[in-house]
Amino acid sequence: MTKEEIYRAYEEVQGMVKREFDRNLRLFGDRIQCRRGCSSCCYQLFEITAIEAAYLARWLKTQPAEEQADLKARAERYREARARLLQNWRGNRNLVQIEGKLPGEGLRLACPALGYDGACRVYEARPLVCRKYGMPIFNPEHPDRLGACELNFQDGQTIPSDEIIRNQSLIHHRWQEFREQSRSSLPADTGPMTVADAILFDYDEALDREQGQ
């Protein structure tokens, strides 16, 4: 796949996620609190894929130089703080991250792209996990559970799941299919990546080098 084919296919998956999120927003209405200023999920520790990093890096290059410089400075501080936090996490059994729950005391670290006003500064190029957060989440690799933000849905609440399961299974399989199709066109795996890495390192340019452009 060429770089532009990779980006178009990735945008196709983005569109599938947006349609599913919008459907859930219509279905659940005010129960979904996600809006500017609600940024609890932006304190999660999460990783992104090489294609998400490249897409974000490409978008960042279109932004004003002062915006790029500020985000890079924040990303440097984030990487240092994340390393310290993870070191403390591994050495302290009292710090427990519970899947599906917002980060607890000692595990909160703001994403470097989170603005002071509670809005995402890379919103147009944000990774898929950020586009999904807030709606009920189904992963066919874990078919026995349905994830949901605790600010939107409480334990024990009934969530109509048939269409969620069907739609999100399609998204999951399309994402996995795309990642397999594009694997040989992407730079060699360099290990787990974060939004900070995508801000600091030009993975879009690395993709050009991989394809000999």
mmCIF file of C-alpha atoms in Angstrom:
data_model
loop_
_atom_site.group_PDB
_atom_site.id
_atom_site.type_symbol
_atom_site.label_atom_id
_atom_site.label_comp_id
_atom_site.label_asym_id
_atom_site.label_seq_id
_atom_site.Cartn_x
_atom_site.Cartn_y
_atom_site.Cartn_z
ATOM 1 C CA MET A 1 0.000 0.000 0.000
ATOM 2 C CA THR A 2 1.198 3.531 -0.745
ATOM 3 C CA LYS A 3 1.243 6.082 2.039
ATOM 4 C CA GLU A 4 -1.857 7.838 0.713
ATOM 5 C CA GLU A 5 -3.677 4.502 0.444
ATOM 6 C CA ILE A 6 -2.748 3.766 4.054
ATOM 7 C CA TYR A 7 -4.051 7.126 5.244
ATOM 8 C CA ARG A 8 -7.281 6.792 3.244
ATOM 9 C CA ALA A 9 -7.905 3.327 4.664
ATOM 10 C CA TYR A 10 -7.208 4.609 8.176
ATOM 11 C CA GLU A 11 -9.673 7.470 7.626
ATOM 12 C CA GLU A 12 -12.228 4.858 6.559
ATOM 13 C CA VAL A 13 -11.886 3.213 9.984
ATOM 14 C CA GLN A 14 -12.105 6.640 11.630
ATOM 15 C CA GLY A 15 -15.384 7.174 9.798
ATOM 16 C CA MET A 16 -16.756 3.835 10.992
ATOM 17 C CA VAL A 17 -15.920 4.788 14.591
ATOM 18 C CA LYS A 18 -17.519 8.231 14.209
ATOM 19 C CA ARG A 19 -20.754 6.765 12.849
ATOM 20 C CA GLU A 20 -20.907 4.309 15.743
ATOM 21 C CA PHE A 21 -20.168 7.020 18.307
ATOM 22 C CA ASP A 22 -22.828 9.308 16.809
ATOM 23 C CA ARG A 23 -25.334 6.432 16.845
ATOM 24 C CA ASN A 24 -24.644 5.832 20.536
ATOM 25 C CA LEU A 25 -24.933 9.550 21.235
ATOM 26 C CA ARG A 26 -28.382 9.589 19.634
ATOM 27 C CA LEU A 27 -29.382 6.431 21.491
ATOM 28 C CA PHE A 28 -28.186 7.386 24.974
ATOM 29 C CA GLY A 29 -28.476 11.174 24.764
ATOM 30 C CA ASP A 30 -27.485 13.040 27.919
ATOM 31 C CA ARG A 31 -26.072 9.888 29.525
ATOM 32 C CA ILE A 32 -22.947 10.399 27.415
ATOM 33 C CA GLN A 33 -21.161 13.348 29.016
ATOM 34 C CA CYS A 34 -18.323 13.608 26.478
ATOM 35 C CA ARG A 35 -17.824 17.230 25.489
ATOM 36 C CA ARG A 36 -15.223 20.000 25.706
ATOM 37 C CA GLY A 37 -14.027 20.204 29.291
ATOM 38 C CA CYS A 38 -14.738 16.552 30.196
ATOM 39 C CA SER A 39 -11.200 15.229 30.007
ATOM 40 C CA SER A 40 -10.988 12.404 32.568
ATOM 41 C CA CYS A 41 -10.164 9.859 29.840
ATOM 42 C CA CYS A 42 -7.261 12.092 28.747
ATOM 43 C CA TYR A 43 -5.438 11.089 31.953
ATOM 44 C CA GLN A 44 -5.305 7.412 30.979
ATOM 45 C CA LEU A 45 -2.009 5.765 30.099
ATOM 46 C CA PHE A 46 -2.537 4.368 26.612
ATOM 47 C CA GLU A 47 -0.503 3.424 23.565
ATOM 48 C CA ILE A 48 -1.100 3.959 19.854
ATOM 49 C CA THR A 49 -0.109 2.202 16.649
ATOM 50 C CA ALA A 50 2.474 3.234 14.043
ATOM 51 C CA ILE A 51 -0.215 4.367 11.583
ATOM 52 C CA GLU A 52 -1.897 6.521 14.234
ATOM 53 C CA ALA A 53 1.479 8.049 15.112
ATOM 54 C CA ALA A 54 2.263 8.771 11.452
ATOM 55 C CA TYR A 55 -1.166 10.290 10.813
ATOM 56 C CA LEU A 56 -0.859 12.547 13.864
ATOM 57 C CA ALA A 57 2.701 13.535 12.928
ATOM 58 C CA ARG A 58 1.587 14.493 9.418
ATOM 59 C CA TRP A 59 -1.242 16.642 10.762
ATOM 60 C CA LEU A 60 1.040 18.344 13.291
ATOM 61 C CA LYS A 61 3.296 19.589 10.478
ATOM 62 C CA THR A 62 0.359 21.653 9.152
ATOM 63 C CA GLN A 63 0.086 23.613 12.403
ATOM 64 C CA PRO A 64 1.772 26.949 13.232
ATOM 65 C CA ALA A 65 5.408 26.687 14.312
ATOM 66 C CA GLU A 66 4.701 28.044 17.790
ATOM 67 C CA GLU A 67 1.966 25.434 18.317
ATOM 68 C CA GLN A 68 4.321 22.652 17.229
ATOM 69 C CA ALA A 69 7.064 23.930 19.540
ATOM 70 C CA ASP A 70 4.747 24.131 22.550
ATOM 71 C CA LEU A 71 3.350 20.640 21.979
ATOM 72 C CA LYS A 72 6.868 19.230 21.619
ATOM 73 C CA ALA A 73 7.926 20.814 24.911
ATOM 74 C CA ARG A 74 4.864 19.347 26.627
ATOM 75 C CA ALA A 75 5.564 15.953 25.029
ATOM 76 C CA GLU A 76 9.130 15.949 26.391
ATOM 77 C CA ARG A 77 7.847 16.642 29.909
ATOM 78 C CA TYR A 78 5.178 13.971 29.489
ATOM 79 C CA ARG A 79 7.703 11.282 28.518
ATOM 80 C CA GLU A 80 9.774 12.005 31.601
ATOM 81 C CA ALA A 81 6.737 12.042 33.904
ATOM 82 C CA ARG A 82 5.343 8.859 32.360
ATOM 83 C CA ALA A 83 8.619 7.017 32.907
ATOM 84 C CA ARG A 84 8.646 8.053 36.580
ATOM 85 C CA LEU A 85 4.994 7.124 37.054
ATOM 86 C CA LEU A 86 5.420 3.666 35.523
ATOM 87 C CA GLN A 87 8.501 3.027 37.615
ATOM 88 C CA ASN A 88 6.540 3.898 40.773
ATOM 89 C CA TRP A 89 3.566 1.836 39.574
ATOM 90 C CA ARG A 90 5.679 -1.295 39.143
ATOM 91 C CA GLY A 91 7.264 -0.803 42.551
ATOM 92 C CA ASN A 92 4.089 -0.052 44.494
ATOM 93 C CA ARG A 93 1.457 -2.783 44.754
ATOM 94 C CA ASN A 94 -1.013 -0.281 46.179
ATOM 95 C CA LEU A 95 -1.295 1.366 42.749
ATOM 96 C CA VAL A 96 -3.762 -0.669 40.726
ATOM 97 C CA GLN A 97 -5.152 0.161 37.289
ATOM 98 C CA ILE A 98 -8.601 -1.405 36.878
ATOM 99 C CA GLU A 99 -9.629 -2.059 33.280
ATOM 100 C CA GLY A 100 -12.659 -0.008 32.256
ATOM 101 C CA LYS A 101 -12.234 2.433 35.145
ATOM 102 C CA LEU A 102 -10.803 5.920 35.131
ATOM 103 C CA PRO A 103 -7.231 6.122 36.450
ATOM 104 C CA GLY A 104 -7.001 6.062 40.212
ATOM 105 C CA GLU A 105 -4.864 8.057 42.611
ATOM 106 C CA GLY A 106 -1.213 7.876 41.585
ATOM 107 C CA LEU A 107 -1.977 6.802 38.003
ATOM 108 C CA ARG A 108 -3.232 10.057 36.495
ATOM 109 C CA LEU A 109 -1.127 11.818 33.875
ATOM 110 C CA ALA A 110 -2.530 14.365 31.441
ATOM 111 C CA CYS A 111 -1.977 13.645 27.749
ATOM 112 C CA PRO A 112 0.489 16.185 26.319
ATOM 113 C CA ALA A 113 -2.172 17.177 23.772
ATOM 114 C CA LEU A 114 -4.691 18.142 26.459
ATOM 115 C CA GLY A 115 -5.139 21.919 26.499
ATOM 116 C CA TYR A 116 -5.568 24.003 29.618
ATOM 117 C CA ASP A 117 -9.222 24.526 28.642
ATOM 118 C CA GLY A 118 -9.872 20.779 28.723
ATOM 119 C CA ALA A 119 -9.942 20.471 24.921
ATOM 120 C CA CYS A 120 -7.757 18.235 22.756
ATOM 121 C CA ARG A 121 -5.176 20.184 20.763
ATOM 122 C CA VAL A 122 -4.777 17.407 18.159
ATOM 123 C CA TYR A 123 -8.490 16.656 17.921
ATOM 124 C CA GLU A 124 -8.615 16.263 14.127
ATOM 125 C CA ALA A 125 -5.798 13.671 14.224
ATOM 126 C CA ARG A 126 -6.516 12.019 17.571
ATOM 127 C CA PRO A 127 -6.025 8.218 17.805
ATOM 128 C CA LEU A 128 -8.896 5.738 17.573
ATOM 129 C CA VAL A 129 -9.012 5.056 21.313
ATOM 130 C CA CYS A 130 -9.794 8.749 21.865
ATOM 131 C CA ARG A 131 -12.523 8.649 19.211
ATOM 132 C CA LYS A 132 -14.163 5.656 20.917
ATOM 133 C CA TYR A 133 -14.015 6.716 24.521
ATOM 134 C CA GLY A 134 -17.381 7.564 26.068
ATOM 135 C CA MET A 135 -19.586 5.130 24.188
ATOM 136 C CA PRO A 136 -20.046 1.516 25.369
ATOM 137 C CA ILE A 137 -17.130 -0.500 23.974
ATOM 138 C CA PHE A 138 -17.255 -4.094 22.766
ATOM 139 C CA ASN A 139 -14.131 -6.017 21.814
ATOM 140 C CA PRO A 140 -14.815 -9.401 20.177
ATOM 141 C CA GLU A 141 -11.532 -10.652 21.645
ATOM 142 C CA HIS A 142 -13.190 -10.261 25.060
ATOM 143 C CA PRO A 143 -16.804 -11.193 24.253
ATOM 144 C CA ASP A 144 -17.845 -11.639 27.881
ATOM 145 C CA ARG A 145 -17.790 -7.939 28.765
ATOM 146 C CA LEU A 146 -18.920 -4.528 27.604
ATOM 147 C CA GLY A 147 -16.750 -1.578 28.645
ATOM 148 C CA ALA A 148 -18.231 1.815 29.514
ATOM 149 C CA CYS A 149 -16.997 5.052 31.071
ATOM 150 C CA GLU A 150 -18.113 5.233 34.689
ATOM 151 C CA LEU A 151 -19.126 8.873 34.193
ATOM 152 C CA ASN A 152 -21.711 7.782 31.619
ATOM 153 C CA PHE A 153 -22.878 4.334 32.743
ATOM 154 C CA GLN A 154 -23.025 2.862 36.226
ATOM 155 C CA ASP A 155 -22.369 -0.760 37.137
ATOM 156 C CA GLY A 156 -25.517 -2.808 36.733
ATOM 157 C CA GLN A 157 -27.184 -0.517 34.200
ATOM 158 C CA THR A 158 -28.744 -2.255 31.217
ATOM 159 C CA ILE A 159 -27.218 -1.318 27.847
ATOM 160 C CA PRO A 160 -28.888 -2.567 24.632
ATOM 161 C CA SER A 161 -25.975 -4.459 23.152
ATOM 162 C CA ASP A 162 -27.002 -6.308 19.975
ATOM 163 C CA GLU A 163 -26.218 -3.449 17.583
ATOM 164 C CA ILE A 164 -23.157 -2.411 19.598
ATOM 165 C CA ILE A 165 -21.763 -5.930 19.281
ATOM 166 C CA ARG A 166 -22.519 -6.129 15.566
ATOM 167 C CA ASN A 167 -21.159 -2.686 14.636
ATOM 168 C CA GLN A 168 -18.085 -2.784 16.812
ATOM 169 C CA SER A 169 -17.198 -6.294 15.699
ATOM 170 C CA LEU A 170 -17.191 -4.966 12.127
ATOM 171 C CA ILE A 171 -14.970 -2.045 13.173
ATOM 172 C CA HIS A 172 -12.600 -4.362 15.038
ATOM 173 C CA HIS A 173 -12.247 -6.779 12.131
ATOM 174 C CA ARG A 174 -11.792 -3.977 9.586
ATOM 175 C CA TRP A 175 -9.101 -2.397 11.769
ATOM 176 C CA GLN A 176 -7.273 -5.703 12.157
ATOM 177 C CA GLU A 177 -7.577 -6.402 8.424
ATOM 178 C CA PHE A 178 -6.204 -2.959 7.581
ATOM 179 C CA ARG A 179 -3.290 -3.321 10.003
ATOM 180 C CA GLU A 180 -2.377 -6.657 8.438
ATOM 181 C CA GLN A 181 -2.632 -5.251 4.892
ATOM 182 C CA SER A 182 -0.450 -2.252 5.740
ATOM 183 C CA ARG A 183 2.085 -4.040 7.950
ATOM 184 C CA SER A 184 4.698 -4.489 5.209
ATOM 185 C CA SER A 185 4.376 -0.809 4.207
ATOM 186 C CA LEU A 186 4.968 0.610 7.685
ATOM 187 C CA PRO A 187 8.296 1.237 9.445
ATOM 188 C CA ALA A 188 9.627 -1.658 11.482
ATOM 189 C CA ASP A 189 7.999 -1.978 14.890
ATOM 190 C CA THR A 190 9.830 0.234 17.364
ATOM 191 C CA GLY A 191 7.816 -0.811 20.394
ATOM 192 C CA PRO A 192 4.910 0.857 22.174
ATOM 193 C CA MET A 193 4.189 4.427 21.052
ATOM 194 C CA THR A 194 2.347 7.256 22.748
ATOM 195 C CA VAL A 195 0.844 10.540 21.604
ATOM 196 C CA ALA A 196 4.005 12.179 22.954
ATOM 197 C CA ASP A 197 6.138 10.026 20.649
ATOM 198 C CA ALA A 198 3.961 10.988 17.676
ATOM 199 C CA ILE A 199 4.449 14.670 18.542
ATOM 200 C CA LEU A 200 8.212 14.403 18.993
ATOM 201 C CA PHE A 201 9.183 12.027 16.180
ATOM 202 C CA ASP A 202 8.170 12.400 12.534
ATOM 203 C CA TYR A 203 6.632 8.989 11.847
ATOM 204 C CA ASP A 204 5.089 10.402 8.677
ATOM 205 C CA GLU A 205 8.583 11.004 7.306
ATOM 206 C CA ALA A 206 9.640 7.548 8.520
ATOM 207 C CA LEU A 207 6.808 6.128 6.432
ATOM 208 C CA ASP A 208 8.186 7.937 3.374
ATOM 209 C CA ARG A 209 11.634 6.449 4.011
ATOM 210 C CA GLU A 210 10.146 2.982 4.397
ATOM 211 C CA GLN A 211 8.525 3.333 0.992
ATOM 212 C CA GLY A 212 11.647 4.794 -0.616
ATOM 213 C CA GLN A 213 10.132 8.213 -1.286
#
